[in-house]
Coordinates of C-alpha atoms and ligand atoms in Angstrom, one line a residue:
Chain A
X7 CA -52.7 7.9 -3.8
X8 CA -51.5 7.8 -7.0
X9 CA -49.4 5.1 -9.3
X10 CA -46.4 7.0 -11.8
X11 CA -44.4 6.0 -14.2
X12 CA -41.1 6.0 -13.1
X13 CA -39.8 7.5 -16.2
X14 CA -41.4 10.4 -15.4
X15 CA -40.8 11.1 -11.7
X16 CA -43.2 12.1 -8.9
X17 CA -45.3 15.2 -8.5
X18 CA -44.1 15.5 -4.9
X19 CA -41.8 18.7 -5.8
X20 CA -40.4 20.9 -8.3
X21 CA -37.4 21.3 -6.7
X22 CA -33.9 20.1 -8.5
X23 CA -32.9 16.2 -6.8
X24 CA -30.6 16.4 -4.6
X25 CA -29.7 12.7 -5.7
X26 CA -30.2 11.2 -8.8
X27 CA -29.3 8.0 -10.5
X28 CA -30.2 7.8 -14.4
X29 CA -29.8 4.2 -16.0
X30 CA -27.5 2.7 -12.9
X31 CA -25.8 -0.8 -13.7
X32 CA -23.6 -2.7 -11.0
X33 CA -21.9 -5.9 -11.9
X34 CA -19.8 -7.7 -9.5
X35 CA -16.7 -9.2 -9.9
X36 CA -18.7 -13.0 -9.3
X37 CA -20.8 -12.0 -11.9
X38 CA -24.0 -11.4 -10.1
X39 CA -26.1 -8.5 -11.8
X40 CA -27.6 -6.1 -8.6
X41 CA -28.4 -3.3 -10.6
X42 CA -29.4 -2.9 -14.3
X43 CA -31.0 0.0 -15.8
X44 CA -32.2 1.8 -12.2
X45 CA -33.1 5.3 -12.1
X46 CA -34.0 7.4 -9.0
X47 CA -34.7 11.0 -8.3
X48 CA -34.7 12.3 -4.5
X49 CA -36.0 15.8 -4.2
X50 CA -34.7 17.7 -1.0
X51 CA -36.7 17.2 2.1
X52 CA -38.3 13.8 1.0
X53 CA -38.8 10.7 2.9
X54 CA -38.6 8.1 0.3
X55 CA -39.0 4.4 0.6
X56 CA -36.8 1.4 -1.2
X57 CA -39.0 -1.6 -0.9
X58 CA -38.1 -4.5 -2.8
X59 CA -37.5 -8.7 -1.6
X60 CA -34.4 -9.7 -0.4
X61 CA -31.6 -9.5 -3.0
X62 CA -33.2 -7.1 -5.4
X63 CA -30.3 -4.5 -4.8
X64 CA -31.3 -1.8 -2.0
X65 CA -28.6 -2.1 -0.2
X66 CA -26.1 -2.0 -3.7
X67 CA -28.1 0.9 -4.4
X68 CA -27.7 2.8 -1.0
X69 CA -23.9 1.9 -1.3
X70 CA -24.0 3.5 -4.5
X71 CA -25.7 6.9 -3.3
X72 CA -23.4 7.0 -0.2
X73 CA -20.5 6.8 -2.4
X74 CA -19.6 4.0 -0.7
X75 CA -18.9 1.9 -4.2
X76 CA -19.1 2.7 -7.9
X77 CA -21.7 2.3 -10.3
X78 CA -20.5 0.0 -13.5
X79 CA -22.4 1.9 -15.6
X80 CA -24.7 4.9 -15.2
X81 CA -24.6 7.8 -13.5
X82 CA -24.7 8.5 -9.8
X83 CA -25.3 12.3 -9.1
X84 CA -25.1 13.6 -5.6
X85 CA -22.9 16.6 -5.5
X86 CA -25.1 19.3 -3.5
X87 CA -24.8 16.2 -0.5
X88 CA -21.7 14.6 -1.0
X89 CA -19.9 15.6 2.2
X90 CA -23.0 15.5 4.5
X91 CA -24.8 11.8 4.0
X92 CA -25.4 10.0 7.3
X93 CA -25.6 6.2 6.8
X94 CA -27.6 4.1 9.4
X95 CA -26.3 0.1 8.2
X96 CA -28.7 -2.7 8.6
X97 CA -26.7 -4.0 11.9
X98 CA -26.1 -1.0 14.4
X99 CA -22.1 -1.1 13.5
X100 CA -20.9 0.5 16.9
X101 CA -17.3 0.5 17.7
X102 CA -17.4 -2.0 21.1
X103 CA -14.2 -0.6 22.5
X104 CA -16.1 3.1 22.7
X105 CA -18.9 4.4 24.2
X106 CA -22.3 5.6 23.9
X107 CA -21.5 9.0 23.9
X108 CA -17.7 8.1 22.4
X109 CA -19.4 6.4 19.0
X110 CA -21.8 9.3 18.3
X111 CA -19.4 12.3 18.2
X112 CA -17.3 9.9 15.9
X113 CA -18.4 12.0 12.8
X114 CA -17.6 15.4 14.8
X115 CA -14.2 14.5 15.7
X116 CA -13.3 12.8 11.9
X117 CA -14.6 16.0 10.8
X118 CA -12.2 18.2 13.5
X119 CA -15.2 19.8 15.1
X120 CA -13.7 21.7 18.3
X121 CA -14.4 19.4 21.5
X122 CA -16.6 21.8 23.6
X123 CA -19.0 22.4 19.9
X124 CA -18.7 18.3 19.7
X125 CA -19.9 17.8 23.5
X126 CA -23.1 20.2 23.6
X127 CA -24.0 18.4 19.9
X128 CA -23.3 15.1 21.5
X129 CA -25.5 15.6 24.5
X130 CA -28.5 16.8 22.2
X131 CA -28.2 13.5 19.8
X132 CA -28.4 11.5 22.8
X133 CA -30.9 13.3 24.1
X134 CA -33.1 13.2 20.6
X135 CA -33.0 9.1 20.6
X136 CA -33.9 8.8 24.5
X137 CA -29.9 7.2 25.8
X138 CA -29.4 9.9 27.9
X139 CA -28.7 7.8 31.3
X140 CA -26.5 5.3 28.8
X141 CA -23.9 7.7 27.4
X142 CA -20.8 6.0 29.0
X143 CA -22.3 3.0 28.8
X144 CA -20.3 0.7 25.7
X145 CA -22.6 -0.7 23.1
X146 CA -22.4 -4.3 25.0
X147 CA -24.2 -3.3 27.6
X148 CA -27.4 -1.9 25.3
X149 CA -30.3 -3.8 24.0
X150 CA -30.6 -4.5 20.6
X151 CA -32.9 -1.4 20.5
X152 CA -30.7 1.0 22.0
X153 CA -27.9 0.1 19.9
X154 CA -29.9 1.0 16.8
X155 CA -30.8 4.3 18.1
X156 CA -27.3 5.1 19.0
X157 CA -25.9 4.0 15.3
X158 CA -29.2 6.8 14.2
X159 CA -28.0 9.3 17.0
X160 CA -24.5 9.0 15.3
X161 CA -26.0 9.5 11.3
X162 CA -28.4 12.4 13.0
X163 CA -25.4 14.0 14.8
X164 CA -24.2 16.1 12.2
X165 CA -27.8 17.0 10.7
X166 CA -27.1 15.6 7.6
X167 CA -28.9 17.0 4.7
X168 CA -29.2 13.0 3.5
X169 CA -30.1 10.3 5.6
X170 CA -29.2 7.0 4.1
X171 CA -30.9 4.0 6.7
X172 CA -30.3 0.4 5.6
X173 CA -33.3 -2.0 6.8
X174 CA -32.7 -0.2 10.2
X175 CA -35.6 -1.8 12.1
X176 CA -35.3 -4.9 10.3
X177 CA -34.0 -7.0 13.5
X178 CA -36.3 -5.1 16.2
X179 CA -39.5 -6.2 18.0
X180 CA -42.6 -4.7 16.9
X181 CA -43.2 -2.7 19.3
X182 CA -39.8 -1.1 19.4
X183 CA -40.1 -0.8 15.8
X184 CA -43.2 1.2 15.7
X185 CA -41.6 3.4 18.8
X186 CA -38.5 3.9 16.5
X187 CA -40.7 4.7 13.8
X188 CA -42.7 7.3 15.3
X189 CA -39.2 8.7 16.4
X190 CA -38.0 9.0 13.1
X191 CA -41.0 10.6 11.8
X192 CA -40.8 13.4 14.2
X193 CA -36.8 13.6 13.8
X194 CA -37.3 14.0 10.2
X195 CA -40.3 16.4 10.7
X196 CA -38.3 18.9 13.2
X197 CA -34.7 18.8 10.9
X198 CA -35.9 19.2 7.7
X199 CA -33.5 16.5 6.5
X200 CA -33.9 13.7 3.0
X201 CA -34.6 10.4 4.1
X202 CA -34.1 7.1 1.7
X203 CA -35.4 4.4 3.8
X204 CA -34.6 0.8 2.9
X205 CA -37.0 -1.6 3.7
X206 CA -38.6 -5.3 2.9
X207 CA -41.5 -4.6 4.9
X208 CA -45.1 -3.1 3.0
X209 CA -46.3 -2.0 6.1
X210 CA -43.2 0.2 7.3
X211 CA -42.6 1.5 3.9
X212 CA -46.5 3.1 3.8
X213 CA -45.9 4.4 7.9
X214 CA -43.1 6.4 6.9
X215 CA -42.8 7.4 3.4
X216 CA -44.1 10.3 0.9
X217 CA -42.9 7.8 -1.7
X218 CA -42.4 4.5 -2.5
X219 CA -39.8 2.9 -4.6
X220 CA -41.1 -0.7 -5.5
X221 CA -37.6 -2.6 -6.8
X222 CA -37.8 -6.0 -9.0
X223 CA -35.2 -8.5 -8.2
X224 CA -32.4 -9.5 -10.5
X225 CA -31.5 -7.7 -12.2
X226 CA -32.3 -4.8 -9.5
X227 CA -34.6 -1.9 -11.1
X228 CA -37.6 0.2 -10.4
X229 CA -41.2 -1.2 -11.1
X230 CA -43.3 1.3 -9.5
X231 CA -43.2 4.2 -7.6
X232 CA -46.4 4.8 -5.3
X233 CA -47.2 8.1 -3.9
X234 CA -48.2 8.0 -0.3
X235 CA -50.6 11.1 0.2
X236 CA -51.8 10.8 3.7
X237 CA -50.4 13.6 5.6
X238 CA -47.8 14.2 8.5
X239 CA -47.5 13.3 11.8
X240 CA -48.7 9.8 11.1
X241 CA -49.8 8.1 14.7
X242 CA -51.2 4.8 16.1
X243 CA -54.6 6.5 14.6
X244 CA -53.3 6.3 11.0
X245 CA -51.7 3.1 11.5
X246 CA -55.3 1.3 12.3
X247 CA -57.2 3.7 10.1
X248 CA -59.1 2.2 6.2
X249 CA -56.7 4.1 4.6
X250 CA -53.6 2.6 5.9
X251 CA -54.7 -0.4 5.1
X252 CA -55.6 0.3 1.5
X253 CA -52.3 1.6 1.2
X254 CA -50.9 -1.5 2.4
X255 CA -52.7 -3.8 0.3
X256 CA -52.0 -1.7 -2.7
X257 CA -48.5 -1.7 -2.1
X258 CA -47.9 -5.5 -1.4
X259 CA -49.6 -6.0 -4.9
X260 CA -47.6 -3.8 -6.5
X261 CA -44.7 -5.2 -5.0
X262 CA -46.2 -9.2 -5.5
X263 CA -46.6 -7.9 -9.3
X264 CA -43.0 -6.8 -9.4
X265 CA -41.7 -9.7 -7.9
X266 CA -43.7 -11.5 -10.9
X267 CA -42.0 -9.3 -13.3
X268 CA -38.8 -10.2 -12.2
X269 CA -36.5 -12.5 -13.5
X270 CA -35.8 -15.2 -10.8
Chain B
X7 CA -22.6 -24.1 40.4
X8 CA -22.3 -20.3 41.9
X9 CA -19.4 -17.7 40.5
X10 CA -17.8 -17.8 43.9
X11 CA -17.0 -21.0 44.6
X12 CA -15.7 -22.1 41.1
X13 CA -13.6 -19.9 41.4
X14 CA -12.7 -21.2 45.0
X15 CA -12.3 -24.5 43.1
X16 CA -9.9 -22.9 39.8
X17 CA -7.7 -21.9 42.7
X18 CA -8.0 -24.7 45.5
X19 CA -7.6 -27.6 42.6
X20 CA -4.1 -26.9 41.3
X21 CA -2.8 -26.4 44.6
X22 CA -3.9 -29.6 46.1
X23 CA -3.0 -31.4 43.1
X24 CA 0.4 -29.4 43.5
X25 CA 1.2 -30.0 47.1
X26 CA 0.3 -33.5 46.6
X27 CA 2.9 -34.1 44.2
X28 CA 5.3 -32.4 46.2
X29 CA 4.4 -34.5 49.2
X30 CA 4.8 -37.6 46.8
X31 CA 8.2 -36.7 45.7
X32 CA 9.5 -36.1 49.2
X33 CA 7.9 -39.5 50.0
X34 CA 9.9 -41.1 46.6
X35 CA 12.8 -39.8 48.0
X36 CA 12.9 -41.0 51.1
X37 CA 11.9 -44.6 50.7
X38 CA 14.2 -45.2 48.4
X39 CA 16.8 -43.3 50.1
X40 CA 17.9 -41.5 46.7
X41 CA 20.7 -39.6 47.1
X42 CA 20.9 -35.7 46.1
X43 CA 23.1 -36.4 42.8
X44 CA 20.3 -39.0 41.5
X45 CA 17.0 -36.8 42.5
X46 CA 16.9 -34.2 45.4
X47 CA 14.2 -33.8 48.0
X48 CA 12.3 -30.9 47.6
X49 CA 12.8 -29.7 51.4
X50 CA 17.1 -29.6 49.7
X51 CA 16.2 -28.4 47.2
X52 CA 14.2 -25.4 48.9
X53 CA 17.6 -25.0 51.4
X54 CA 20.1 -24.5 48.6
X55 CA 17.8 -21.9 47.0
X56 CA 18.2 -19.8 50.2
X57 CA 21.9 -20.8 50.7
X58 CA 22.8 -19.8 46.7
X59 CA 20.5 -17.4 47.1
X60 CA 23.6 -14.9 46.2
X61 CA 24.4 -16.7 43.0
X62 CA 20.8 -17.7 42.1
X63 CA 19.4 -14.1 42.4
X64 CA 21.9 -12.6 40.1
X65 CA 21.3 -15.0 37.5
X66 CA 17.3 -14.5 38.0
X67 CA 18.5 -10.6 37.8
X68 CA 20.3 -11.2 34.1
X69 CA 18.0 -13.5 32.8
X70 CA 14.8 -11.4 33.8
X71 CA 17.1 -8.1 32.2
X72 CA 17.2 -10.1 28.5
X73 CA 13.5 -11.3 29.1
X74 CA 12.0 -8.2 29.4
X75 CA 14.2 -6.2 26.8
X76 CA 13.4 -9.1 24.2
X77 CA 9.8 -8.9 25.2
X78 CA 9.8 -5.0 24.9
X79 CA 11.5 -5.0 21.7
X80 CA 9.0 -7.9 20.1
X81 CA 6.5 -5.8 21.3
X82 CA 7.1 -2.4 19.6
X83 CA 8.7 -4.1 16.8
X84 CA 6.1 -6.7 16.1
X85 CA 3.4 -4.3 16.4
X86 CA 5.2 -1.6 13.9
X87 CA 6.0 -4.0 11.5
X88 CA 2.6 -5.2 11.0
X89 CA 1.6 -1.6 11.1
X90 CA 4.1 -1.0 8.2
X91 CA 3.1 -4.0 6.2
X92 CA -0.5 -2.6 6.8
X93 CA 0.2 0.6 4.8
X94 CA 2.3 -0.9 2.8
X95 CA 1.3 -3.9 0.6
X96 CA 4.5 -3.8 -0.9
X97 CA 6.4 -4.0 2.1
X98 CA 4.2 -6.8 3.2
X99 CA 4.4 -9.1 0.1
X100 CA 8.5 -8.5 0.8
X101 CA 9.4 -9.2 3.7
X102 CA 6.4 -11.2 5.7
X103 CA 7.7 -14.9 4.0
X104 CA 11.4 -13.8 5.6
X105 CA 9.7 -13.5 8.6
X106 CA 8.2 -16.9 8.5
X107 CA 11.3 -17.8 7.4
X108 CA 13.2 -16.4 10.6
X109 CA 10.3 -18.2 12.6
X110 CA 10.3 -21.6 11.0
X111 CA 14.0 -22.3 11.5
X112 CA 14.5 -23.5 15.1
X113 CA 16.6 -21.0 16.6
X114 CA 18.6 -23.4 18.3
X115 CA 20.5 -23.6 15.4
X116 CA 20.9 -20.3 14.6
X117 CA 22.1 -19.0 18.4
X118 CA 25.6 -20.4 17.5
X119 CA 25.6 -18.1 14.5
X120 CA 24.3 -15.2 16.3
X121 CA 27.1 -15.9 19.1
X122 CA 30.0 -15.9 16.6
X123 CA 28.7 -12.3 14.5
X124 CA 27.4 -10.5 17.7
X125 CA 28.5 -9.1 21.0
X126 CA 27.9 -11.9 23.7
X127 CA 24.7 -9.8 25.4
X128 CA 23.6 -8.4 22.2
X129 CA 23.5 -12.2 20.9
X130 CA 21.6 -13.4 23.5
X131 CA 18.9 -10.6 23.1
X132 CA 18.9 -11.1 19.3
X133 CA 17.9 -14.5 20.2
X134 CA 14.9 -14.2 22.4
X135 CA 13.5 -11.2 20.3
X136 CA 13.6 -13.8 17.3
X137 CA 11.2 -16.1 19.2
X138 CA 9.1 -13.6 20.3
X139 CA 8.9 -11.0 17.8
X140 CA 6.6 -13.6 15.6
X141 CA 3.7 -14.0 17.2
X142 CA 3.4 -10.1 17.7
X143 CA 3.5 -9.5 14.2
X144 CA 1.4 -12.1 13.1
X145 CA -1.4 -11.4 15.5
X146 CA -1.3 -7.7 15.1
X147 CA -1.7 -8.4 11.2
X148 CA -4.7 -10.7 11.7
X149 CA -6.1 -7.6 14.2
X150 CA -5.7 -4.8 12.0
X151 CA -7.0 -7.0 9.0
X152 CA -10.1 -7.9 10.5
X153 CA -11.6 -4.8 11.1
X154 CA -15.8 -4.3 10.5
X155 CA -16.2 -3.7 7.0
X156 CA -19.1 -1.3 8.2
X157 CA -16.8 0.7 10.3
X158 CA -14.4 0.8 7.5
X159 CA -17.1 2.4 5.4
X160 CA -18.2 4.9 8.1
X161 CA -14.9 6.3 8.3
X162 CA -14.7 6.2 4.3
X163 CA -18.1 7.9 4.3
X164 CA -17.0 10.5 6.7
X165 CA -13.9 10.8 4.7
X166 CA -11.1 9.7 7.4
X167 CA -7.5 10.3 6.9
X168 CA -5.2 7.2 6.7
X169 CA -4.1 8.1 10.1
X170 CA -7.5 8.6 11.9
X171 CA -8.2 5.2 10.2
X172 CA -5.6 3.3 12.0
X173 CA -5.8 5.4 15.4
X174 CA -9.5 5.3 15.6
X175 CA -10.6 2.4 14.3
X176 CA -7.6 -0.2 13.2
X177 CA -5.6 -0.3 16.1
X178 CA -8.3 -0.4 18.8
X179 CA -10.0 -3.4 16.8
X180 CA -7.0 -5.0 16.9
X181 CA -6.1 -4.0 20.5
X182 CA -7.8 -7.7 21.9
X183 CA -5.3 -9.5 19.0
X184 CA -2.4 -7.7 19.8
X185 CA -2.5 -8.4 23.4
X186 CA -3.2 -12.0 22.7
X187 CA -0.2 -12.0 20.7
X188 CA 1.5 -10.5 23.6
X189 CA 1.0 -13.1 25.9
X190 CA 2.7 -15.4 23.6
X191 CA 5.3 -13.8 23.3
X192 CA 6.0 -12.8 27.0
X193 CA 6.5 -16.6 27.8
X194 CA 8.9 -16.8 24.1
X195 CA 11.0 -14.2 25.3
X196 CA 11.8 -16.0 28.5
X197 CA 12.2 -19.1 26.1
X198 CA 14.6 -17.4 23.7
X199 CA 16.4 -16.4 26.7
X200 CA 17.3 -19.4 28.2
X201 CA 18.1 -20.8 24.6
X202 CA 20.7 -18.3 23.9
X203 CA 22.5 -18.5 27.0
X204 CA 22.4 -22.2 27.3
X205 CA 24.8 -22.1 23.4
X206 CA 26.2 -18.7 25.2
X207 CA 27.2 -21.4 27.5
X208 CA 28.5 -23.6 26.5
X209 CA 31.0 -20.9 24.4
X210 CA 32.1 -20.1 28.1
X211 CA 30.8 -17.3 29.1
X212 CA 27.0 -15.7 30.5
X213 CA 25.8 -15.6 33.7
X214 CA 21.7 -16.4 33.9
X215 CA 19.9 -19.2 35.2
X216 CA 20.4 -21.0 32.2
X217 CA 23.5 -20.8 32.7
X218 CA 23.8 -21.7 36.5
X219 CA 21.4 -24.5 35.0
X220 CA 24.3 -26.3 32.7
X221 CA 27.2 -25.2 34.8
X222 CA 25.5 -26.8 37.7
X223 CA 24.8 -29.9 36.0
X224 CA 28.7 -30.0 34.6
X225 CA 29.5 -30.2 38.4
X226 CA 26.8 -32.5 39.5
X227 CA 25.4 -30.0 41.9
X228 CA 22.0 -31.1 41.1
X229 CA 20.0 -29.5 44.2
X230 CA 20.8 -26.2 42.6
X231 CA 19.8 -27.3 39.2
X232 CA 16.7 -27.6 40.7
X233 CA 16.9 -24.4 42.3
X234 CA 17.8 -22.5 39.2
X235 CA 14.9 -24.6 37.3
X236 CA 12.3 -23.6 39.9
X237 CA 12.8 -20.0 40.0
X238 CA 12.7 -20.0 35.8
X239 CA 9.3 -22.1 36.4
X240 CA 8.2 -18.7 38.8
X241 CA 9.6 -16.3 36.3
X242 CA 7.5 -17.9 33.7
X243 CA 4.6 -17.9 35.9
X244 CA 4.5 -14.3 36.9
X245 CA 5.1 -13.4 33.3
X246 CA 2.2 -14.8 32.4
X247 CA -0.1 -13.8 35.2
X248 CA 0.8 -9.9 34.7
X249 CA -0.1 -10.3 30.9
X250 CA -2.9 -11.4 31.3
X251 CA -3.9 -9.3 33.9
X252 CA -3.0 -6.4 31.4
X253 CA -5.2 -7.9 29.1
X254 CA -8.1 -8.0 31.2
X255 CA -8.0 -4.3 32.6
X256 CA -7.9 -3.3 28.8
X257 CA -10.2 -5.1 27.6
X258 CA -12.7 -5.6 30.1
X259 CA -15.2 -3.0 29.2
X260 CA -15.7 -4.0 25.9
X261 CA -14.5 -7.3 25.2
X262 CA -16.3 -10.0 25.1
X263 CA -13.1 -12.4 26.1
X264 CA -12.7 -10.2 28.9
X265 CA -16.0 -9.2 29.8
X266 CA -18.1 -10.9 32.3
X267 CA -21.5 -11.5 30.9
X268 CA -24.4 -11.2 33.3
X269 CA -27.1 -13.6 33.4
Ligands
ATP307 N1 -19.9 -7.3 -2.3 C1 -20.6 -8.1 -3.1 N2 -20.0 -9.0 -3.9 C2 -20.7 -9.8 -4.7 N3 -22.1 -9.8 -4.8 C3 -22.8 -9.0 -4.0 C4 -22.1 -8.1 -3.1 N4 -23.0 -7.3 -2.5 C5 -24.2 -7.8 -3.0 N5 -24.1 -8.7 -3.9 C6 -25.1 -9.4 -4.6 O1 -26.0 -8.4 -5.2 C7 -27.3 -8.7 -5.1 C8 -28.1 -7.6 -4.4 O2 -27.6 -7.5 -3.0 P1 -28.1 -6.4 -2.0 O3 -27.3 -6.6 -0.7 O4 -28.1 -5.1 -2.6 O5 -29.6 -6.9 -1.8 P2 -30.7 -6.3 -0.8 O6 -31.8 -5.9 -1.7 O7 -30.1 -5.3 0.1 O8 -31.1 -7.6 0.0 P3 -31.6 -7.8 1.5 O9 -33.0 -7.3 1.6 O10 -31.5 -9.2 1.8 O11 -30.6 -7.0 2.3 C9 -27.4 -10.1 -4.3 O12 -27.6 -11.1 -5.3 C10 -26.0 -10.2 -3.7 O13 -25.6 -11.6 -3.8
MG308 MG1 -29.7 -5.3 2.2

């Protein structure tokens, strides 16, 4: 494990960032200052972690990368992914009146994919997050749990080269958490795709990411950036292993020390 | 309490309470030896609907005509309006106050007008779509309005077209407001109905149960006021019960009005 400055990027790649947000300011109307000064590089095939306290701006920021609102100053740069970003939000954000199957080939069908391409793609999503026997079921009927993994069956279902999740797990058990992910971990690992993973929790963040973002609160901006170098799959073993817990502790006080910095 | 027997009770209640009153009216009625012209007995009353029956279904036949072309024409033209003034903020901020305007003005006073500028039927149609065109448009507004702001940035994310945006996600989030809206104005229609041909009236001409209502009462033939009154009281009724069992086969997969919920 190793600390960086955040000035000067990780050593995880060499590769051009696929995203990249240099000096990122956001402002809203009510005056409240989410973002001042943030700057983020994601290099292609990464799984990097936002961890930060509640109201530091993760969620701003994830807005920002989607394209989903506009920076008030900086620069957002995200062209080699800009049509092909899947966005898991913090709540599962299914449409009620469709179902299972019906809310996951959403994307295909905005996009005008041919219906028998859409089905087959469909089938294999739902497949990949374990609803098969709930397809035509509507979200209603799901457990909190399913529900999640049919809102990440949906961002998966057009393998997007960007996976945006949003504090996904945040509302779940733990041990549908760790289930989910263990899941993502081995969705990530078999597609090849970019994850930034939002969370508030240390002990997630050092599970699943390569790298760790650790966010101040107001105004939002990066304090550290930790390197997890344990190596893929990650299991049960790693998650009760010394290391882990090392990890852990050395995140939480780089995170407890940017909280400190902070200026609320 | 189990499922099944509250809903033996929703159904048993009202008609005890109803056949009770009944029973209490004929009772009133023959006690105090009222005659028809004063207050009729509910077994006269039942008579002369089948004797009149010729006269009374004809009416129930015009009357149910404007009802349901009002209510048709509330419906499409309450939910296209909002879905105008929903692509069109423009078109919203003019013309939304006129229709709270055309709501807030009791349309007993404007029927008269109506009945001098317009074609007797047309008039009377005008006047029930007036009533019930309101609540169409203003529920369908609220619906389309309060979609998930989630969903609305999904669809932005995956770059949706205005139209995909309304088909896939607007209207169906506002289906459960629409149909709400609906139900009101199935029972306005009927109202607007009667309104218009009650001042159609009383300008000598029409032919509904509004009508047969006044001209009945001109002539003191009171039994078959009461006729004419009870079938508008069963027109109203079904209206209502077919609406909402619309609503419920539409929404019953996925609304949580509609839904039952399993404990
Ligand atoms: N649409 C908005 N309008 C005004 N202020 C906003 C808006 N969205 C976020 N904020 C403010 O910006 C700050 C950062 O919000 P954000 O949602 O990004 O935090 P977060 O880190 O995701 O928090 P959490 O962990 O609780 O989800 C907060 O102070 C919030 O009040
Ligand atoms: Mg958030």
């Amino acid at each position: 494990m190793a600390y960086t400055d955040p000035m000067s990027g990780p050593a995880v790649s060499d590769t051009q960032p696929i995203v990249s947000l240099r000096n990122v300011g956001k402002t809203f109307d009510s005056g409240t200052v989410a973002l001042a000064g943030l700057d983020l590089d994601v290099r292609s095939g990464e799984f990097v972690a936002l961890l930060g306290p509640s109201g530091c701006g993760k969620s701003t920021a994830l807005r920002l990368i989607a394209g989903l609102s506009e920076p008030s100053s900086g620069v957002v740069e995200t062209a080699s992914v800009r049509d092909d970003i899947g966005f898991v939000f913090q709540e599962p954000t299914l449409m009620p009146w469709a179902t299972v199957a019906g809310n996951i080939s959403l994307p295909l069908e905005l996009r005008g994919v041919p219906a028998r391409d859409a089905a087959t793609r469909v089938a294999a999503a739902i497949e990949r997050v374990g609803l098969r026997s709930f397809a035509d079921a509507h979200p209603r009927q799901l457990s909190g749990g399913m529900r999640m993994r049919a809102s990440i069956a949906r961002a998966l279902v057009t393998e997007p080269k960007l996976l945006l999740m949003d504090e996904p797990f945040a509302a779940l058990d733990e041990i549908t958490r760790f289930k989910l992910n263990d899941d993502l971990l081995a969705l990530w690992q078999s597609l090849r795709t970019t994850i930034v993973f939002v969370t508030h929790s240390v002990f997630e963040s050092v599970y699943l990411a390569q790298r760790i973002v650790v966010m101040t609160p107001r105004p939002g901006l990066v304090a550290r950036e930790l390197t997890i170098d344990a190596s893929h799959p990650r299991d049960a073993r790693f998650r009760t292993s010394p290391d882990y817990a090392a990890l852990c502790r050395a995140t939480s006080e780089a995170l407890h020390a940017a909280i400190g910095e902070g200026g609320a | 309490m189990t499922l099944a027997s509250d809903r033996i009770l929703r159904l048993l209640l009202p008609a005890i309470f109803l056949a009770l009153s009944v029973i209490a009216w004929d009772l009133v009625v023959r006690v105090f030896d009222l005659p028809p012209y004063l207050l009729p007995g509910p077994g006269l009353v039942a008579r002369t609907l089948v004797e009149d029956w010729g006269v009374l279904s004809a009416a129930l036949v015009v009357t149910l005509v404007t009802t349901l072309q009002a209510f048709l024409l509330a419906a499409i033209g309450g939910v296209l309006l909002a879905i105008l003034f929903n692509q069109s903020r423009l078109l919203e901020y003019s013309l939304y106050p006129h229709a709270v305007i055309l709501q807030v003005t009791p349309i007993v006073a404007i029927a008269p007008l109506l009945l001098i500028y317009l074609p007797q039927q047309a008039a009377v149609l005008a006047c029930a779509w007036i009533v019930a065109f309101f609540p169409v448009l203003a529920n369908t507004t609220l619906g389309l309005n309060s979609v998930d702001h989630n969903l609305a940035d999904l669809f932005r994310l995956y770059r949706a077209t205005r139209m995909q945006v309304l088909l896939r996600l607007k209207l169906p989030a506002a289906l459960p407001h629409i149909l709400a809206g609906l139900r009101i104005a199935g029972g306005l229609a009927l109202i607007g109905a009667v309104v218009a041909e009650l001042s159609a009236g009383s300008a000598g001409a029409g032919s509904g149960l509004a009508y047969r209502i006044a001209e009945s009462g001109y002539r003191l033939h009171i039994p078959r006021m009461f006729a004419a009154l009870l079938l508008l009281s069963l027109t109203g009724i079904v209206i209502y019960f077919v609406l909402a069992l619309v609503t419920h086969l539409t929404l019953r997969r996925w609304h949580e009005s509609a839904a039952r919920r399993e404990a």
